[in-house]
Coordinates of N, CA, C and O in Angstrom, one line a residue:
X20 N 1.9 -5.8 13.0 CA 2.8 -4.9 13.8 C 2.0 -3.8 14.4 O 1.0 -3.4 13.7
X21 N 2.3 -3.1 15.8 CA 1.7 -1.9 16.3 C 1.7 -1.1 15.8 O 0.7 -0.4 15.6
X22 N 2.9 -0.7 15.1 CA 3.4 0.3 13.8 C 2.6 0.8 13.1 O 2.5 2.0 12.9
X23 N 1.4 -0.2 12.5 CA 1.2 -0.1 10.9 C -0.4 -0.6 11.3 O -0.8 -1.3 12.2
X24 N -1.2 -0.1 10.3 CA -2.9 -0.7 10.5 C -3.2 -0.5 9.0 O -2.7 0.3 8.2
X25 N -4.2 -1.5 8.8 CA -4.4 -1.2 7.4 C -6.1 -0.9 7.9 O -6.9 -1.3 8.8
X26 N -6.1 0.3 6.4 CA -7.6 0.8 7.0 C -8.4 0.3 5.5 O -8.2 1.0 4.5
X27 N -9.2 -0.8 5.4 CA -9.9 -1.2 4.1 C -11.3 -0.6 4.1 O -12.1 -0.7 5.0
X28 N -11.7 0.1 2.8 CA -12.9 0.6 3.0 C -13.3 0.4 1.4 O -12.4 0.1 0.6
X29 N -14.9 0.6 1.1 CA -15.5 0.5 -0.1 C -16.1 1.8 -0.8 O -16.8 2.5 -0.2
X30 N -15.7 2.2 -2.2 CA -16.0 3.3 -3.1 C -17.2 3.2 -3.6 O -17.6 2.1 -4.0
X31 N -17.8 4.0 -3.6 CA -19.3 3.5 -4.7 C -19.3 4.1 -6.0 O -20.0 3.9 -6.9
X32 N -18.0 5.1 -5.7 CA -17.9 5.9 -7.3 C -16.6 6.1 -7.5 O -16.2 5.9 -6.3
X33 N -15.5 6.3 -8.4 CA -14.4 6.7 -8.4 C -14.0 8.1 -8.0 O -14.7 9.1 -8.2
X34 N -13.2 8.2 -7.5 CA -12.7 9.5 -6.3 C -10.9 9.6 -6.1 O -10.0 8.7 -6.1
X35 N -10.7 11.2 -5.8 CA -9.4 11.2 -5.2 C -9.8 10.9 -4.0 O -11.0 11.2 -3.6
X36 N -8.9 10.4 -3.1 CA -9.0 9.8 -1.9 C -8.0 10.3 -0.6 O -6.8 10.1 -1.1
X37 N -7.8 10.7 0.3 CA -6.9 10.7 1.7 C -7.3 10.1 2.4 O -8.5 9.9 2.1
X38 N -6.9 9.5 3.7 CA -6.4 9.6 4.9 C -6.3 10.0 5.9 O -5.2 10.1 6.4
X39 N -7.5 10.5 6.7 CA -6.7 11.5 8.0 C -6.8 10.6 9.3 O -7.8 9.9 9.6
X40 N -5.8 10.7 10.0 CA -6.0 10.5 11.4 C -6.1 11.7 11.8 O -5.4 12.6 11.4
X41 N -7.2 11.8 13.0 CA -7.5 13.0 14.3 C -7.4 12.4 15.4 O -7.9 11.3 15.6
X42 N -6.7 13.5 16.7 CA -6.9 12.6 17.7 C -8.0 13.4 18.4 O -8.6 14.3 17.9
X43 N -8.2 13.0 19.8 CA -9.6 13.1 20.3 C -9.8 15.0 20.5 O -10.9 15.6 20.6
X44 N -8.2 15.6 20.4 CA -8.1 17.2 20.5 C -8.9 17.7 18.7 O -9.5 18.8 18.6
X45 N -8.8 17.2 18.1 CA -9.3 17.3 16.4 C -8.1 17.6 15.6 O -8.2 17.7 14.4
X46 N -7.1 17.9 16.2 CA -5.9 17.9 15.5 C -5.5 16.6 14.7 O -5.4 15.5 15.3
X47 N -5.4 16.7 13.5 CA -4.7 16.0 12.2 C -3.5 15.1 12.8 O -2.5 15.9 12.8
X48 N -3.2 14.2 13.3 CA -1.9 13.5 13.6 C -1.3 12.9 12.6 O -0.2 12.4 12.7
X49 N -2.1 12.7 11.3 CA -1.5 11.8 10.1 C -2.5 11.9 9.0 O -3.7 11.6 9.2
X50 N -1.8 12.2 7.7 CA -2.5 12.3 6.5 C -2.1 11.9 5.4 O -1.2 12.5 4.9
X51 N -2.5 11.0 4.7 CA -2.1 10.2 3.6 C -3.0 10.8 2.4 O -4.2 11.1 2.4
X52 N -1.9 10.8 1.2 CA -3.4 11.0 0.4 C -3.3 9.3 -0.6 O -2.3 8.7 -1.1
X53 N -3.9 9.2 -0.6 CA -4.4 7.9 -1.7 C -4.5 8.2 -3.4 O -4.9 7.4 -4.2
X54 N -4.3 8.6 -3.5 CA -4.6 9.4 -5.0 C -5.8 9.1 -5.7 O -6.8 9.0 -5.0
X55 N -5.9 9.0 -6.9 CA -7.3 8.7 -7.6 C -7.3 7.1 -7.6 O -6.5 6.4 -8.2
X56 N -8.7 6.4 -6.8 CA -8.8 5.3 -6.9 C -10.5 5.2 -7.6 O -11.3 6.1 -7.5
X57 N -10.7 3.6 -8.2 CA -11.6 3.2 -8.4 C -12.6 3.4 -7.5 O -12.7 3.9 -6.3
X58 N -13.8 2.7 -8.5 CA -15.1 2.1 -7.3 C -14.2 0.9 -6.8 O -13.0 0.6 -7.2
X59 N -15.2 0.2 -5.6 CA -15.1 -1.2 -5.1 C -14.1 -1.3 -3.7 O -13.7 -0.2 -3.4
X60 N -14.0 -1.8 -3.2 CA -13.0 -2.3 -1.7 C -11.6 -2.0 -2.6 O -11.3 -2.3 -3.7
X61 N -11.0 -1.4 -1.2 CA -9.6 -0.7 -1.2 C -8.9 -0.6 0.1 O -9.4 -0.4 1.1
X62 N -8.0 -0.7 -0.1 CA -7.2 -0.7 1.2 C -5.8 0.3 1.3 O -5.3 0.8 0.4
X63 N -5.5 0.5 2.2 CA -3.9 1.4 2.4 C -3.7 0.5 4.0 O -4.3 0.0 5.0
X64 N -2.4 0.8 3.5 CA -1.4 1.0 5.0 C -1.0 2.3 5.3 O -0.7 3.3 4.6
X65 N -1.0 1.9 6.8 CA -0.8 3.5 7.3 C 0.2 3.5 8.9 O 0.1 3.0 10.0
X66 N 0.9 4.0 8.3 CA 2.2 4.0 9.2 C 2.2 4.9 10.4 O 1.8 6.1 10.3
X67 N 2.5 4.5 11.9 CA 1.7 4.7 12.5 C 2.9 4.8 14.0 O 2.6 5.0 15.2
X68 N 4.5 4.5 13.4 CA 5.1 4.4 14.1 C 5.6 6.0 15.0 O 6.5 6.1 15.8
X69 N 4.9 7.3 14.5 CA 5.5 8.3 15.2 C 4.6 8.6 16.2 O 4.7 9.5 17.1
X70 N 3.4 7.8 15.9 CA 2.2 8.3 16.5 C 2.1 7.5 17.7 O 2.1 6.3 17.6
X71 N 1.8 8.6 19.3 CA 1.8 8.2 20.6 C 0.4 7.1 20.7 O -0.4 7.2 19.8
X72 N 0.1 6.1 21.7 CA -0.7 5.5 22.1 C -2.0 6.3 22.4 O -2.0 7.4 23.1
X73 N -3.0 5.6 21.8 CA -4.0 6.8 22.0 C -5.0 6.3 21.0 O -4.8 5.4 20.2
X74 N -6.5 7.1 21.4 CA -7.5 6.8 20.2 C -7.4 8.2 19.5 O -7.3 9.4 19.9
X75 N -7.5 7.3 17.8 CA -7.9 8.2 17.0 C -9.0 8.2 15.8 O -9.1 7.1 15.3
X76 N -9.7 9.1 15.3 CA -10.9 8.8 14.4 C -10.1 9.2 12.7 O -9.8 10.2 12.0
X77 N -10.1 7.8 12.7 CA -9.7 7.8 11.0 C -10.8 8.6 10.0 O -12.1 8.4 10.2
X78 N -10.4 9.4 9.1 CA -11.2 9.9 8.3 C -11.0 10.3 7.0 O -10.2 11.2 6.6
X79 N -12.4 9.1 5.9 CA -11.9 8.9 4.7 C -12.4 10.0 4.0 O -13.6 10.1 4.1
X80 N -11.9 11.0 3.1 CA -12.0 11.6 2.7 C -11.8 12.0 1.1 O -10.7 12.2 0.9
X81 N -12.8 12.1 -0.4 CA -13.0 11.7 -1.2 C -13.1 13.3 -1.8 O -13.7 14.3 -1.2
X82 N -12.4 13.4 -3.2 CA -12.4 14.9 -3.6 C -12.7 14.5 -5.3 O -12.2 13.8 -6.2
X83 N -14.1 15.3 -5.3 CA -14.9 15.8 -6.4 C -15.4 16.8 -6.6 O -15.9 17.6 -5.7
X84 N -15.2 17.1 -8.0 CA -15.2 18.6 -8.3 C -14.8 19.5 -7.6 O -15.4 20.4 -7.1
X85 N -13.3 19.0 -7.6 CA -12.5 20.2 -6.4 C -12.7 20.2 -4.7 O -11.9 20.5 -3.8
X86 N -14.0 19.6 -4.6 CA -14.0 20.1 -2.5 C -14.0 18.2 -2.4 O -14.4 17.1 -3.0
X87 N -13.2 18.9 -1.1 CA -12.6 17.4 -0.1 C -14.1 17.1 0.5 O -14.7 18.1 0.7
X88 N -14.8 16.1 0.8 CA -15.8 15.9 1.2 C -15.9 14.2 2.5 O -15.4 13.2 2.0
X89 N -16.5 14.1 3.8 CA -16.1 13.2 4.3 C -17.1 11.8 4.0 O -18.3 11.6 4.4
X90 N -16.3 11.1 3.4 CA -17.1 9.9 2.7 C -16.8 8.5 3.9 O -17.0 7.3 3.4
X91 N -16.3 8.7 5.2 CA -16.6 7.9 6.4 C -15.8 8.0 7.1 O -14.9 8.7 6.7
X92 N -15.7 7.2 8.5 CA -15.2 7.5 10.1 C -14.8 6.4 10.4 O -15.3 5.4 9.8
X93 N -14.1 6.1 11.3 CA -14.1 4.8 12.3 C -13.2 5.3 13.0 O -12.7 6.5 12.9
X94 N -12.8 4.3 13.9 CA -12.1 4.6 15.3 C -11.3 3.8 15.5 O -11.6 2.6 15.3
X95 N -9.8 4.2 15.8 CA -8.8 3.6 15.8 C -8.4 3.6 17.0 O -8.4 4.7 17.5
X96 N -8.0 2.6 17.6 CA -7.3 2.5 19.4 C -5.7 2.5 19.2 O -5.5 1.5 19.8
X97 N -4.8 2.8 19.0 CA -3.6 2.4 19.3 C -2.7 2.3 20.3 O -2.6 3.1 21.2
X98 N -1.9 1.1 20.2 CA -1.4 0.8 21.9 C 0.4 0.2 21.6 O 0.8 -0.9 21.1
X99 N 1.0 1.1 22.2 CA 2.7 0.7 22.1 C 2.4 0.0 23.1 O 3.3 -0.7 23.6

């Protein structure tokens, strides 16, 4: 569905985890937190139906010893 993208990515250590979408202004359009996941490949869905057509830079974000830290990027196109 356009709605919905699943974003699969790999841990190398156990971590709390979020979600951000930014759009190309750096503004936050969507933030998920993931809670505490394992090492190894993981996945979320991410709901995507309020969000206008547009690119945005998904950004996985991994919290140890208290600070949010960015543990990867990719680029998301979305198209109603």
């Amino acid at each position: 569905a356009k709605d919905a993208a699943r974003a699969a990515f790999n841990l190398p250590q156990p971590a709390t985890v979020r979600l951000r979408l930014v759009d190309l202004a750096g503004d936050t359009a969507l933030e998920r937190s993931l809670g505490a996941l394992e090492a190894g490949t993981q996945s979320a869905e991410l709901d995507l139906h309020s969000l206008p057509s547009g690119i945005y830079i998904v950004v996985l974000e991994g919290k140890r010893s208290g600070a949010w830290s960015t543990m990867g990027t990719f680029k998301l196109a979305l198209t109603k």
